[in-house]
Tab-separated table of C-alpha atoms in Angstrom:
chain	number	residue	atom	x	y	z
H	1	MET	CA	22.330	12.280	8.201
H	2	ARG	CA	20.048	15.248	7.626
H	3	THR	CA	18.385	17.041	10.494
H	4	SER	CA	14.772	16.061	11.013
H	5	ILE	CA	12.231	18.653	9.986
H	6	PHE	CA	10.304	17.893	13.175
H	7	LEU	CA	11.435	18.574	16.713
H	8	ARG	CA	12.680	15.466	18.447
H	9	THR	CA	10.919	15.450	21.826
H	10	SER	CA	11.965	12.091	23.177
H	11	ARG	CA	11.311	13.009	26.804
H	12	ALA	CA	7.828	14.195	25.990
H	13	TRP	CA	7.088	11.013	24.099
H	14	LYS	CA	7.931	8.899	27.124
H	15	LYS	CA	5.287	10.723	29.155
H	16	ALA	CA	2.672	10.744	26.405
H	17	PRO	CA	-0.493	8.678	26.903
H	18	GLN	CA	-0.805	5.469	24.973
H	19	ILE	CA	-3.125	5.811	21.993
H	20	THR	CA	-4.887	2.730	20.734
H	21	ILE	CA	-6.614	2.605	17.359
H	22	GLN	CA	-9.585	0.328	17.892
H	23	ARG	CA	-10.144	-2.381	15.345
H	24	SER	CA	-13.604	-2.313	13.851
H	25	PRO	CA	-15.356	-5.673	13.837
H	26	LEU	CA	-15.256	-7.189	10.374
H	27	SER	CA	-18.259	-8.865	8.853
H	28	THR	CA	-18.031	-12.514	7.918
H	29	SER	CA	-18.997	-11.524	4.383
H	30	VAL	CA	-18.029	-8.759	1.977
H	31	PRO	CA	-20.421	-6.647	-0.143
H	32	TYR	CA	-18.593	-7.406	-3.382
H	33	PRO	CA	-18.704	-10.179	-5.970
H	34	VAL	CA	-17.000	-13.215	-4.444
H	35	ILE	CA	-15.577	-16.494	-5.673
H	36	GLN	CA	-14.433	-19.073	-3.153
H	37	THR	CA	-11.157	-20.233	-4.659
H	38	CYS	CA	-8.592	-18.918	-7.102
H	39	PRO	CA	-8.944	-20.433	-10.590
H	40	PRO	CA	-6.044	-22.706	-11.561
H	41	SER	CA	-3.310	-21.173	-13.678
H	42	THR	CA	-3.525	-21.872	-17.408
H	43	CYS	CA	0.042	-20.829	-18.214
H	44	SER	CA	3.492	-21.329	-16.776
H	45	CYS	CA	4.488	-19.626	-13.547
H	46	ALA	CA	7.429	-19.630	-11.168
H	47	PRO	CA	7.625	-22.532	-8.693
H	48	MET	CA	6.749	-21.953	-5.052
H	49	PRO	CA	9.903	-21.808	-2.890
H	50	ALA	CA	10.270	-24.839	-0.657
H	51	ASP	CA	10.479	-24.910	3.143
H	52	LEU	CA	8.855	-21.556	3.859
H	53	ASP	CA	7.051	-21.561	7.198
H	54	ILE	CA	3.686	-20.218	6.013
H	55	ASP	CA	0.719	-20.374	8.398
H	56	HIS	CA	-2.086	-22.272	6.661
H	57	LYS	CA	-4.129	-22.875	9.823
H	58	ARG	CA	-5.170	-19.488	11.162
H	59	ALA	CA	-7.993	-17.594	9.491
H	60	LEU	CA	-6.877	-14.936	7.009
H	61	PHE	CA	-10.025	-12.850	6.947
H	62	GLY	CA	-9.979	-10.064	9.526
H	63	SER	CA	-6.193	-10.164	9.988
H	64	ILE	CA	-5.684	-6.485	9.089
H	65	ALA	CA	-6.338	-3.308	11.051
H	66	PRO	CA	-8.625	-0.789	9.328
H	67	TYR	CA	-7.044	2.503	8.303
H	68	HIS	CA	-8.201	5.834	6.938
H	69	GLU	CA	-5.233	6.495	4.675
H	70	HIS	CA	-2.285	4.544	3.260
H	71	LEU	CA	0.688	6.848	2.800
H	72	LEU	CA	3.455	5.497	0.579
H	73	ILE	CA	6.911	7.035	0.750
H	74	ASN	CA	8.467	6.164	-2.592
H	75	THR	CA	12.149	5.317	-2.088
H	76	GLY	CA	13.256	3.566	-5.281
H	77	THR	CA	14.676	0.627	-3.321
H	78	HIS	CA	13.577	-2.204	-1.033
H	79	ASP	CA	16.663	-2.803	1.102
H	80	TRP	CA	15.184	-1.084	4.146
H	81	PRO	CA	16.320	-1.863	7.698
H	82	SER	CA	13.964	-3.818	9.957
H	83	LYS	CA	12.401	-0.562	11.166
H	84	ILE	CA	12.018	1.938	8.360
H	85	GLU	CA	12.257	4.729	10.923
H	86	ASP	CA	15.932	3.781	11.336
H	87	ASP	CA	16.780	4.284	7.662
H	88	GLU	CA	19.082	7.309	7.533
H	89	ARG	CA	18.660	7.551	3.754
H	90	PHE	CA	14.908	8.130	4.017
H	91	GLN	CA	14.181	9.821	7.338
H	92	TYR	CA	10.704	10.820	6.191
H	93	ALA	CA	9.127	7.654	7.620
H	94	ALA	CA	10.390	8.492	11.107
H	95	ASP	CA	9.320	12.115	10.738
H	96	MET	CA	5.850	11.266	9.498
H	97	LYS	CA	5.191	8.564	12.070
H	98	ALA	CA	6.249	10.976	14.816
H	99	ALA	CA	3.961	13.667	13.419
H	100	ILE	CA	1.035	11.251	13.139
H	101	ARG	CA	1.612	10.207	16.728
H	102	GLU	CA	1.641	13.840	17.826
H	103	GLU	CA	-1.600	14.584	15.970
H	104	SER	CA	-3.220	11.465	17.465
H	105	ILE	CA	-2.356	12.623	20.979
H	106	LYS	CA	-3.842	16.053	20.257
H	107	SER	CA	-7.011	14.477	18.878
H	108	PHE	CA	-7.304	12.133	21.856
H	109	ALA	CA	-6.820	15.007	24.303
H	110	ASP	CA	-9.594	16.951	22.555
H	111	GLY	CA	-11.978	14.009	22.847
H	112	GLY	CA	-11.703	12.997	19.211
H	113	LYS	CA	-10.982	9.663	17.588
H	114	PRO	CA	-7.484	9.454	16.091
H	115	ARG	CA	-7.319	8.644	12.388
H	116	ASN	CA	-5.216	5.633	11.517
H	117	VAL	CA	-2.701	6.524	8.788
H	118	LEU	CA	-0.707	3.531	7.549
H	119	VAL	CA	2.821	4.619	6.590
H	120	THR	CA	5.026	2.359	4.477
H	121	ASN	CA	8.039	2.724	2.254
H	122	SER	CA	7.734	1.550	-1.336
H	123	SER	CA	10.143	0.609	-4.101
H	124	PHE	CA	8.421	2.981	-6.539
H	125	PRO	CA	10.781	5.629	-8.007
H	126	VAL	CA	12.283	8.273	-5.761
H	127	LEU	CA	12.585	11.920	-6.786
H	128	LYS	CA	15.987	13.199	-7.873
H	129	ASN	CA	15.205	16.529	-6.234
H	130	LYS	CA	16.490	16.087	-2.678
H	131	GLY	CA	14.312	18.943	-1.479
H	132	LYS	CA	11.104	17.045	-2.238
H	133	VAL	CA	9.659	13.689	-1.285
H	134	SER	CA	7.469	11.509	-3.524
H	135	ILE	CA	4.343	10.450	-1.642
H	136	SER	CA	1.293	8.490	-2.761
H	137	LEU	CA	-1.977	8.745	-0.826
H	138	LEU	CA	-3.729	5.583	-1.914
H	139	LYS	CA	-7.127	6.067	-0.271
H	140	THR	CA	-7.336	9.698	-1.364
H	141	GLY	CA	-5.992	8.734	-4.785
H	142	LEU	CA	-3.279	11.353	-5.152
H	143	ASP	CA	0.414	11.372	-6.046
H	144	LEU	CA	2.269	14.230	-4.381
H	145	LYS	CA	5.700	15.772	-4.798
H	146	VAL	CA	6.017	17.480	-1.461
H	147	PRO	CA	8.686	20.016	-0.468
H	148	VAL	CA	10.273	18.875	2.775
H	149	GLU	CA	9.026	21.939	4.635
H	150	GLN	CA	5.387	21.106	3.732
H	151	THR	CA	5.321	17.516	5.033
H	152	LYS	CA	4.305	18.365	8.598
H	153	LEU	CA	1.323	20.370	7.324
H	154	LEU	CA	0.376	17.389	5.150
H	155	ILE	CA	0.326	15.081	8.176
H	156	SER	CA	-1.715	17.596	10.153
H	157	LEU	CA	-4.325	17.678	7.383
H	158	LEU	CA	-4.374	13.882	7.002
H	159	SER	CA	-5.058	13.579	10.723
H	160	SER	CA	-8.127	15.804	10.461
H	161	PRO	CA	-11.441	13.891	10.647
H	162	ASP	CA	-12.958	15.897	7.781
H	163	VAL	CA	-10.000	15.732	5.394
H	164	GLY	CA	-10.806	14.947	1.773
H	165	ARG	CA	-9.239	15.087	-1.646
H	166	GLN	CA	-10.565	18.554	-2.414
H	167	SER	CA	-9.451	20.017	0.911
H	168	LEU	CA	-5.930	18.722	0.295
H	169	VAL	CA	-5.896	20.139	-3.220
H	170	ASP	CA	-7.210	23.495	-2.003
H	171	GLN	CA	-4.693	23.715	0.833
H	172	PHE	CA	-1.673	22.899	-1.305
H	173	GLN	CA	-2.669	24.606	-4.552
H	174	GLY	CA	0.495	26.077	-6.048
H	175	LYS	CA	2.679	24.722	-3.241
H	176	ILE	CA	3.134	21.089	-4.258
H	177	GLU	CA	2.710	19.018	-7.413
H	178	ILE	CA	-0.478	16.944	-7.291
H	179	GLU	CA	-1.655	14.271	-9.714
H	180	GLU	CA	-4.593	11.900	-9.573
H	181	ILE	CA	-3.661	8.235	-9.303
H	182	SER	CA	-5.136	6.619	-12.397
H	183	ASP	CA	-3.133	3.386	-12.186
H	184	VAL	CA	-4.007	0.135	-10.514
H	185	VAL	CA	-1.414	0.033	-7.720
H	186	ILE	CA	-0.301	-3.428	-6.601
H	187	MET	CA	2.051	-3.811	-3.659
H	188	ILE	CA	3.755	-6.883	-2.271
H	189	CYS	CA	5.470	-6.996	1.096
H	190	GLY	CA	9.152	-7.530	0.337
H	191	HIS	CA	10.693	-6.370	3.608
H	192	THR	CA	13.602	-8.808	3.847
H	193	GLU	CA	15.141	-7.374	7.011
H	194	ARG	CA	11.798	-7.705	8.808
H	195	ASP	CA	11.041	-11.271	7.758
H	196	LYS	CA	12.768	-13.504	5.219
H	197	ARG	CA	9.496	-15.090	4.102
H	198	CYS	CA	8.338	-11.799	2.628
H	199	GLY	CA	11.886	-11.118	1.474
H	200	ILE	CA	11.728	-14.283	-0.619
H	201	MET	CA	8.110	-14.099	-1.755
H	202	GLY	CA	8.018	-10.351	-2.485
H	203	PRO	CA	10.378	-10.132	-5.483
H	204	LEU	CA	9.098	-13.453	-6.823
H	205	LEU	CA	5.474	-12.301	-6.834
H	206	GLN	CA	6.447	-8.865	-8.126
H	207	GLU	CA	7.917	-10.342	-11.302
H	208	GLU	CA	4.996	-12.730	-11.694
H	209	LEU	CA	2.517	-9.871	-11.335
H	210	LYS	CA	4.355	-7.684	-13.837
H	211	GLU	CA	4.277	-10.493	-16.373
H	212	LYS	CA	0.634	-11.467	-15.848
H	213	MET	CA	-0.589	-7.851	-15.740
H	214	ALA	CA	1.149	-7.156	-19.054
H	215	MET	CA	-0.317	-10.334	-20.527
H	216	GLY	CA	-3.714	-9.128	-19.307
H	217	GLY	CA	-3.362	-5.940	-21.341
H	218	TYR	CA	-2.106	-3.524	-18.705
H	219	SER	CA	0.711	-1.095	-19.260
H	220	VAL	CA	3.133	-1.909	-16.446
H	221	SER	CA	5.370	0.878	-15.140
H	222	GLY	CA	9.027	-0.003	-15.619
H	223	SER	CA	8.244	-3.203	-17.506
H	224	SER	CA	8.525	-2.204	-21.150
H	225	GLN	CA	10.387	-5.425	-21.847
H	226	ILE	CA	7.218	-7.439	-21.198
H	227	GLU	CA	4.890	-7.732	-24.149
H	228	SER	CA	1.195	-7.071	-23.621
H	229	SER	CA	-1.453	-9.366	-25.008
H	230	PRO	CA	-1.928	-8.640	-28.742
H	231	THR	CA	-5.703	-9.083	-28.361
H	232	SER	CA	-6.055	-6.569	-25.538
H	233	THR	CA	-8.062	-3.390	-26.072
H	234	THR	CA	-7.593	-1.862	-22.612
H	235	ASP	CA	-5.481	1.235	-22.082
H	236	ALA	CA	-5.315	0.764	-18.310
H	237	SER	CA	-1.980	1.089	-16.561
H	238	CYS	CA	-0.584	-0.304	-13.350
H	239	ARG	CA	2.291	-0.091	-10.904
H	240	VAL	CA	3.712	-3.186	-9.252
H	241	GLY	CA	6.153	-2.658	-6.405
H	242	LEU	CA	7.427	-3.828	-3.042
H	243	VAL	CA	6.483	-2.257	0.284
H	244	SER	CA	7.788	-2.400	3.810
H	245	HIS	CA	6.157	-4.202	6.738
H	246	ILE	CA	2.355	-4.383	6.573
H	247	GLY	CA	1.858	-7.148	9.146
H	248	GLY	CA	1.097	-10.821	8.726
H	249	HIS	CA	4.470	-12.184	7.637
H	250	VAL	CA	3.242	-15.652	8.582
H	251	PHE	CA	0.775	-15.245	5.698
H	252	ALA	CA	3.413	-14.483	3.024
H	253	GLY	CA	3.050	-13.636	0.222
H	254	ASN	CA	1.077	-10.572	1.146
H	255	VAL	CA	-0.410	-8.558	-1.712
H	256	ILE	CA	-2.449	-5.323	-1.662
H	257	ILE	CA	-4.399	-4.338	-4.775
H	258	ASN	CA	-5.609	-0.728	-4.979
H	259	ILE	CA	-8.203	-0.032	-7.665
H	260	PRO	CA	-8.381	3.689	-8.521
H	261	ASN	CA	-11.608	5.602	-8.061
H	262	THR	CA	-11.488	7.294	-11.453
H	263	GLU	CA	-13.811	7.708	-14.410
H	264	GLN	CA	-12.121	4.816	-16.190
H	265	PHE	CA	-12.928	2.467	-13.296
H	266	LYS	CA	-16.342	3.880	-12.323
H	267	SER	CA	-18.080	0.588	-13.173
H	268	HIS	CA	-15.469	-1.561	-11.422
H	269	PRO	CA	-16.989	-3.192	-8.297
H	270	LEU	CA	-13.836	-2.436	-6.285
H	271	ALA	CA	-13.197	1.155	-7.410
H	272	GLY	CA	-11.530	3.088	-4.598
H	273	LYS	CA	-10.877	-0.050	-2.545
H	274	ALA	CA	-7.747	-1.828	-1.350
H	275	VAL	CA	-7.957	-5.622	-1.426
H	276	TRP	CA	-5.552	-7.419	0.905
H	277	TYR	CA	-4.594	-10.984	0.033
H	278	GLY	CA	-2.408	-13.402	1.981
H	279	ARG	CA	-0.797	-16.784	1.350
H	280	VAL	CA	-0.452	-15.777	-2.291
H	281	GLU	CA	1.670	-18.108	-4.418
H	282	PRO	CA	2.870	-17.702	-8.021
H	283	ARG	CA	0.136	-20.086	-9.180
H	284	HIS	CA	-2.495	-17.623	-7.895
H	285	ILE	CA	-1.326	-14.577	-9.843
H	286	GLU	CA	-3.068	-15.282	-13.139
H	287	GLY	CA	-6.361	-15.789	-11.301
H	288	ILE	CA	-5.907	-12.651	-9.193
H	289	VAL	CA	-5.298	-10.550	-12.303
H	290	SER	CA	-8.255	-12.036	-14.152
H	291	GLU	CA	-10.795	-12.211	-11.339
H	292	THR	CA	-9.936	-9.344	-8.982
H	293	VAL	CA	-8.103	-6.745	-11.053
H	294	LYS	CA	-10.081	-7.109	-14.272
H	295	HIS	CA	-13.514	-8.233	-13.060
H	296	GLY	CA	-13.698	-7.002	-9.466
H	297	LYS	CA	-14.255	-10.376	-7.831
H	298	ILE	CA	-12.915	-11.155	-4.367
H	299	ILE	CA	-11.141	-14.503	-3.920
H	300	GLN	CA	-12.402	-15.607	-0.511
H	301	ASP	CA	-9.693	-18.177	0.248
H	302	LEU	CA	-6.940	-15.539	-0.062
H	303	LEU	CA	-8.761	-12.591	1.508
H	304	ARG	CA	-7.353	-10.763	4.524
H	305	GLY	CA	-9.695	-7.796	4.161
H	306	VAL	CA	-10.993	-4.916	2.028
H	307	VAL	CA	-10.408	-1.294	3.043
Protein backbone atom coordinates (compact mmCIF):
# COMPACT_ATOMS: atom_id res chain seq x y z
CA MET A 1 0.00 0.00 0.00
CA ARG A 2 1.43 3.38 -0.94
CA THR A 3 1.89 6.11 1.62
CA SER A 4 -0.83 8.73 1.56
CA ILE A 5 0.18 12.07 0.13
CA PHE A 6 -1.71 13.75 2.98
CA LEU A 7 -0.84 13.63 6.65
CA ARG A 8 -3.01 11.22 8.56
CA THR A 9 -4.19 13.17 11.62
CA SER A 10 -6.65 10.74 13.12
CA ARG A 11 -6.49 12.26 16.60
CA ALA A 12 -7.18 15.71 15.23
CA TRP A 13 -10.13 14.44 13.25
CA LYS A 14 -11.76 13.05 16.38
CA LYS A 15 -11.70 16.51 17.96
CA ALA A 16 -12.79 18.35 14.82
CA PRO A 17 -16.21 20.03 14.81
CA GLN A 18 -18.97 18.38 12.86
CA ILE A 19 -19.61 20.11 9.55
CA THR A 20 -23.05 19.84 8.03
CA ILE A 21 -23.76 20.77 4.42
CA GLN A 22 -27.26 22.18 4.48
CA ARG A 23 -29.66 20.91 1.88
CA SER A 24 -31.24 23.66 -0.15
CA PRO A 25 -35.01 23.41 -0.44
CA LEU A 26 -35.98 22.07 -3.84
CA SER A 27 -38.82 23.54 -5.82
CA THR A 28 -41.76 21.34 -6.70
CA SER A 29 -41.11 22.18 -10.35
CA VAL A 30 -38.06 22.45 -12.57
CA PRO A 31 -37.29 25.27 -15.05
CA TYR A 32 -36.75 22.88 -17.96
CA PRO A 33 -38.97 21.19 -20.52
CA VAL A 34 -40.83 18.40 -18.74
CA ILE A 35 -42.82 15.33 -19.72
CA GLN A 36 -44.65 13.39 -17.05
CA THR A 37 -43.86 9.81 -18.01
CA CYS A 38 -41.23 7.98 -20.01
CA PRO A 39 -42.42 7.02 -23.51
CA PRO A 40 -42.82 3.26 -24.00
CA SER A 41 -39.94 1.44 -25.65
CA THR A 42 -40.35 0.75 -29.37
CA CYS A 43 -37.57 -1.84 -29.59
CA SER A 44 -36.36 -4.82 -27.62
CA CYS A 45 -34.66 -4.34 -24.28
CA ALA A 46 -33.36 -6.50 -21.46
CA PRO A 47 -35.95 -7.82 -18.98
CA MET A 48 -36.19 -6.28 -15.52
CA PRO A 49 -34.64 -8.57 -12.89
CA ALA A 50 -37.23 -10.14 -10.62
CA ASP A 51 -37.50 -9.83 -6.83
CA LEU A 52 -35.50 -6.63 -6.39
CA ASP A 53 -36.70 -4.64 -3.38
CA ILE A 54 -37.16 -1.27 -5.10
CA ASP A 55 -39.00 1.49 -3.22
CA HIS A 56 -41.91 2.65 -5.38
CA LYS A 57 -43.72 4.50 -2.58
CA ARG A 58 -41.46 7.31 -1.43
CA ALA A 59 -41.13 10.45 -3.54
CA LEU A 60 -38.09 10.53 -5.81
CA PHE A 61 -37.89 14.26 -6.38
CA GLY A 62 -35.69 16.01 -3.83
CA SER A 63 -33.89 12.82 -2.77
CA ILE A 64 -30.41 14.16 -3.58
CA ALA A 65 -28.17 16.62 -1.75
CA PRO A 66 -27.04 19.61 -3.82
CA TYR A 67 -23.33 19.83 -4.59
CA HIS A 68 -20.95 22.33 -6.13
CA GLU A 69 -18.69 19.85 -7.88
CA HIS A 70 -18.75 16.16 -8.81
CA LEU A 71 -15.22 14.77 -8.79
CA LEU A 72 -14.80 11.42 -10.54
CA ILE A 73 -11.73 9.31 -9.82
CA ASN A 74 -11.42 7.09 -12.86
CA THR A 75 -10.31 3.61 -11.78
CA GLY A 76 -10.99 1.33 -14.75
CA THR A 77 -12.95 -1.12 -12.58
CA HIS A 78 -16.12 -1.33 -10.49
CA ASP A 79 -15.24 -3.95 -7.89
CA TRP A 80 -14.76 -1.40 -5.13
CA PRO A 81 -15.14 -2.27 -1.44
CA SER A 82 -18.20 -0.97 0.42
CA LYS A 83 -16.30 2.19 1.36
CA ILE A 84 -14.12 3.42 -1.48
CA GLU A 85 -11.82 5.01 1.09
CA ASP A 86 -10.79 1.47 2.08
CA ASP A 87 -9.63 0.50 -1.41
CA GLU A 88 -5.86 0.10 -1.17
CA ARG A 89 -5.56 0.06 -4.97
CA PHE A 90 -6.99 3.56 -5.31
CA GLN A 91 -6.18 5.51 -2.15
CA TYR A 92 -7.00 8.81 -3.84
CA ALA A 93 -10.63 8.71 -2.68
CA ALA A 94 -9.56 8.55 0.96
CA ASP A 95 -6.96 11.27 0.42
CA MET A 96 -9.36 13.60 -1.36
CA LYS A 97 -12.22 13.12 1.08
CA ALA A 98 -9.83 13.85 3.96
CA ALA A 99 -8.58 16.97 2.21
CA ILE A 100 -12.11 18.17 1.47
CA ARG A 101 -13.01 17.64 5.10
CA GLU A 102 -9.97 19.63 6.19
CA GLU A 103 -10.83 22.50 3.83
CA SER A 104 -14.45 22.47 5.05
CA ILE A 105 -13.30 22.82 8.66
CA LYS A 106 -11.06 25.75 7.71
CA SER A 107 -13.91 27.43 5.84
CA PHE A 108 -16.31 26.88 8.73
CA ALA A 109 -13.80 28.29 11.22
CA ASP A 110 -13.40 31.39 9.05
CA GLY A 111 -17.16 31.94 8.96
CA GLY A 112 -17.59 30.68 5.42
CA LYS A 113 -19.95 28.13 3.94
CA PRO A 114 -18.23 24.86 3.02
CA ARG A 115 -18.54 23.79 -0.61
CA ASN A 116 -19.98 20.34 -1.13
CA VAL A 117 -17.71 18.29 -3.42
CA LEU A 118 -19.16 14.89 -4.32
CA VAL A 119 -16.36 12.34 -4.70
CA THR A 120 -17.00 9.02 -6.43
CA ASN A 121 -14.98 6.35 -8.14
CA SER A 122 -15.85 5.51 -11.73
CA SER A 123 -15.20 2.60 -14.08
CA PHE A 124 -13.85 4.94 -16.76
CA PRO A 125 -10.26 4.11 -17.84
CA VAL A 126 -7.41 4.51 -15.38
CA LEU A 127 -4.05 5.99 -16.35
CA LYS A 128 -1.13 3.62 -16.88
CA ASN A 129 1.19 6.22 -15.40
CA LYS A 130 1.18 5.40 -11.68
CA GLY A 131 2.42 8.88 -10.85
CA LYS A 132 -0.78 10.51 -12.11
CA VAL A 133 -4.47 10.14 -11.39
CA SER A 134 -7.27 10.56 -13.95
CA ILE A 135 -9.92 12.92 -12.59
CA SER A 136 -13.06 14.33 -14.18
CA LEU A 137 -14.66 17.50 -12.80
CA LEU A 138 -18.17 17.20 -14.15
CA LYS A 139 -19.62 20.55 -13.07
CA THR A 140 -16.52 22.45 -14.19
CA GLY A 141 -16.39 20.34 -17.35
CA LEU A 142 -12.74 19.34 -17.28
CA ASP A 143 -10.77 16.11 -17.57
CA LEU A 144 -7.51 16.24 -15.63
CA LYS A 145 -4.41 14.07 -15.50
CA VAL A 146 -3.05 15.15 -12.16
CA PRO A 147 0.39 14.33 -10.75
CA VAL A 148 -0.04 12.85 -7.30
CA GLU A 149 1.80 15.74 -5.66
CA GLN A 150 -0.69 18.26 -7.14
CA THR A 151 -3.91 16.65 -5.86
CA LYS A 152 -3.98 18.44 -2.50
CA LEU A 153 -3.68 21.82 -4.24
CA LEU A 154 -6.54 20.78 -6.53
CA ILE A 155 -8.79 20.05 -3.55
CA SER A 156 -7.83 23.35 -1.93
CA LEU A 157 -8.86 25.22 -5.08
CA LEU A 158 -12.11 23.25 -5.46
CA SER A 159 -13.02 24.19 -1.90
CA SER A 160 -12.65 27.89 -2.65
CA PRO A 161 -15.99 29.74 -2.99
CA ASP A 162 -14.81 31.66 -6.07
CA VAL A 163 -13.26 28.74 -7.95
CA GLY A 164 -14.04 28.52 -11.65
CA ARG A 165 -12.85 26.79 -14.78
CA GLN A 166 -10.49 29.60 -15.75
CA SER A 167 -8.94 29.86 -12.30
CA LEU A 168 -8.21 26.13 -12.34
CA VAL A 169 -6.69 26.35 -15.80
CA ASP A 170 -4.58 29.36 -14.82
CA GLN A 171 -3.34 27.73 -11.62
CA PHE A 172 -2.33 24.46 -13.24
CA GLN A 173 -1.11 25.74 -16.61
CA GLY A 174 1.88 23.61 -17.58
CA LYS A 175 1.60 21.45 -14.46
CA ILE A 176 -1.20 19.06 -15.39
CA GLU A 177 -2.94 17.91 -18.56
CA ILE A 178 -6.35 19.56 -18.95
CA GLU A 179 -9.04 18.84 -21.53
CA GLU A 180 -12.58 20.13 -21.85
CA ILE A 181 -15.27 17.49 -21.43
CA SER A 182 -17.15 17.48 -24.72
CA ASP A 183 -18.92 14.15 -24.19
CA VAL A 184 -22.29 13.44 -22.67
CA VAL A 185 -21.28 11.58 -19.50
CA ILE A 186 -23.77 9.01 -18.21
CA MET A 187 -23.14 7.23 -14.93
CA ILE A 188 -25.02 4.40 -13.28
CA CYS A 189 -24.52 3.35 -9.68
CA GLY A 190 -23.04 -0.14 -9.84
CA HIS A 191 -21.53 -0.39 -6.37
CA THR A 192 -22.16 -4.08 -5.66
CA GLU A 193 -20.41 -4.20 -2.30
CA ARG A 194 -22.54 -1.30 -1.06
CA ASP A 195 -25.89 -2.64 -2.21
CA LYS A 196 -26.72 -5.60 -4.43
CA ARG A 197 -29.66 -3.80 -6.06
CA CYS A 198 -27.30 -1.33 -7.70
CA GLY A 199 -24.82 -4.14 -8.28
CA ILE A 200 -27.45 -5.93 -10.36
CA MET A 201 -29.04 -2.93 -12.06
CA GLY A 202 -25.81 -1.02 -12.80
CA PRO A 203 -24.18 -3.32 -15.39
CA LEU A 204 -27.57 -4.13 -16.91
CA LEU A 205 -28.42 -0.47 -17.50
CA GLN A 206 -24.88 0.29 -18.63
CA GLU A 207 -25.14 -2.15 -21.52
CA GLU A 208 -28.64 -0.96 -22.38
CA LEU A 209 -27.48 2.66 -22.42
CA LYS A 210 -24.47 1.88 -24.60
CA GLU A 211 -26.71 0.15 -27.11
CA LYS A 212 -29.44 2.81 -27.18
CA MET A 213 -26.97 5.72 -27.27
CA ALA A 214 -25.22 4.15 -30.26
CA MET A 215 -28.57 3.55 -31.95
CA GLY A 216 -29.36 7.21 -31.29
CA GLY A 217 -26.29 8.27 -33.25
CA TYR A 218 -23.79 8.82 -30.45
CA SER A 219 -20.23 7.61 -30.55
CA VAL A 220 -19.93 5.53 -27.38
CA SER A 221 -16.51 5.25 -25.74
CA GLY A 222 -15.36 1.64 -25.62
CA SER A 223 -18.35 0.39 -27.61
CA SER A 224 -17.05 0.17 -31.16
CA GLN A 225 -18.81 -3.16 -31.55
CA ILE A 226 -22.20 -1.43 -31.41
CA GLU A 227 -23.40 -0.02 -34.69
CA SER A 228 -24.75 3.52 -34.77
CA SER A 229 -27.96 4.39 -36.56
CA PRO A 230 -27.27 4.65 -40.32
CA THR A 231 -29.60 7.67 -40.55
CA SER A 232 -27.86 9.65 -37.82
CA THR A 233 -26.11 12.91 -38.67
CA THR A 234 -24.84 13.78 -35.18
CA ASP A 235 -21.15 13.66 -34.33
CA ALA A 236 -21.78 13.80 -30.58
CA SER A 237 -19.95 11.39 -28.32
CA CYS A 238 -20.69 9.93 -24.92
CA ARG A 239 -19.25 7.95 -22.05
CA VAL A 240 -21.31 5.38 -20.18
CA GLY A 241 -19.85 3.98 -16.98
CA LEU A 242 -20.47 2.76 -13.46
CA VAL A 243 -19.88 4.83 -10.33
CA SER A 244 -19.62 4.14 -6.64
CA HIS A 245 -22.23 4.99 -4.01
CA ILE A 246 -24.31 8.09 -4.78
CA GLY A 247 -27.14 7.44 -2.32
CA GLY A 248 -30.64 6.14 -2.85
CA HIS A 249 -30.01 2.43 -3.38
CA VAL A 250 -33.68 1.82 -2.64
CA PHE A 251 -34.35 3.71 -5.88
CA ALA A 252 -32.14 1.51 -8.10
CA GLY A 253 -31.37 1.86 -10.92
CA ASN A 254 -29.83 5.24 -10.33
CA VAL A 255 -28.62 7.14 -13.39
CA ILE A 256 -26.89 10.54 -13.68
CA ILE A 257 -26.79 12.26 -17.06
CA ASN A 258 -24.29 15.12 -17.46
CA ILE A 259 -24.80 17.30 -20.53
CA PRO A 260 -21.63 19.25 -21.41
CA ASN A 261 -21.66 23.03 -21.48
CA THR A 262 -19.88 23.33 -24.81
CA GLU A 263 -20.47 25.10 -28.10
CA GLN A 264 -21.94 21.93 -29.58
CA PHE A 265 -24.60 21.81 -26.85
CA LYS A 266 -25.20 25.56 -26.44
CA SER A 267 -28.84 25.21 -27.55
CA HIS A 268 -29.50 22.14 -25.40
CA PRO A 269 -31.92 23.02 -22.56
CA LEU A 270 -29.83 21.02 -20.07
CA ALA A 271 -26.34 22.17 -21.08
CA GLY A 272 -24.06 22.14 -18.04
CA LYS A 273 -26.59 20.26 -15.90
CA ALA A 274 -26.62 16.86 -14.22
CA VAL A 275 -29.97 15.07 -14.32
CA TRP A 276 -30.47 12.44 -11.64
CA TYR A 277 -32.97 9.67 -12.34
CA GLY A 278 -34.09 6.84 -10.06
CA ARG A 279 -36.12 3.65 -10.42
CA VAL A 280 -34.79 3.38 -13.96
CA GLU A 281 -35.53 0.09 -15.72
CA PRO A 282 -34.28 -1.22 -19.08
CA ARG A 283 -37.62 -0.29 -20.66
CA HIS A 284 -36.95 3.38 -19.82
CA ILE A 285 -33.59 3.69 -21.56
CA GLU A 286 -34.81 4.35 -25.09
CA GLY A 287 -37.07 7.12 -23.80
CA ILE A 288 -34.32 8.65 -21.65
CA VAL A 289 -31.96 8.79 -24.63
CA SER A 290 -34.58 10.27 -26.92
CA GLU A 291 -36.25 12.71 -24.55
CA THR A 292 -33.55 13.79 -22.09
CA VAL A 293 -30.22 13.29 -23.85
CA LYS A 294 -31.28 14.33 -27.34
CA HIS A 295 -34.09 16.82 -26.69
CA GLY A 296 -33.42 18.11 -23.18
CA LYS A 297 -36.73 17.07 -21.65
CA ILE A 298 -36.99 16.01 -18.01
CA ILE A 299 -39.00 12.85 -17.28
CA GLN A 300 -40.86 13.82 -14.12
CA ASP A 301 -41.75 10.31 -12.93
CA LEU A 302 -38.06 9.29 -12.80
CA LEU A 303 -36.59 12.57 -11.55
CA ARG A 304 -34.55 12.74 -8.35
CA GLY A 305 -33.17 16.20 -9.08
CA VAL A 306 -31.19 18.48 -11.40
CA VAL A 307 -27.87 19.99 -10.31
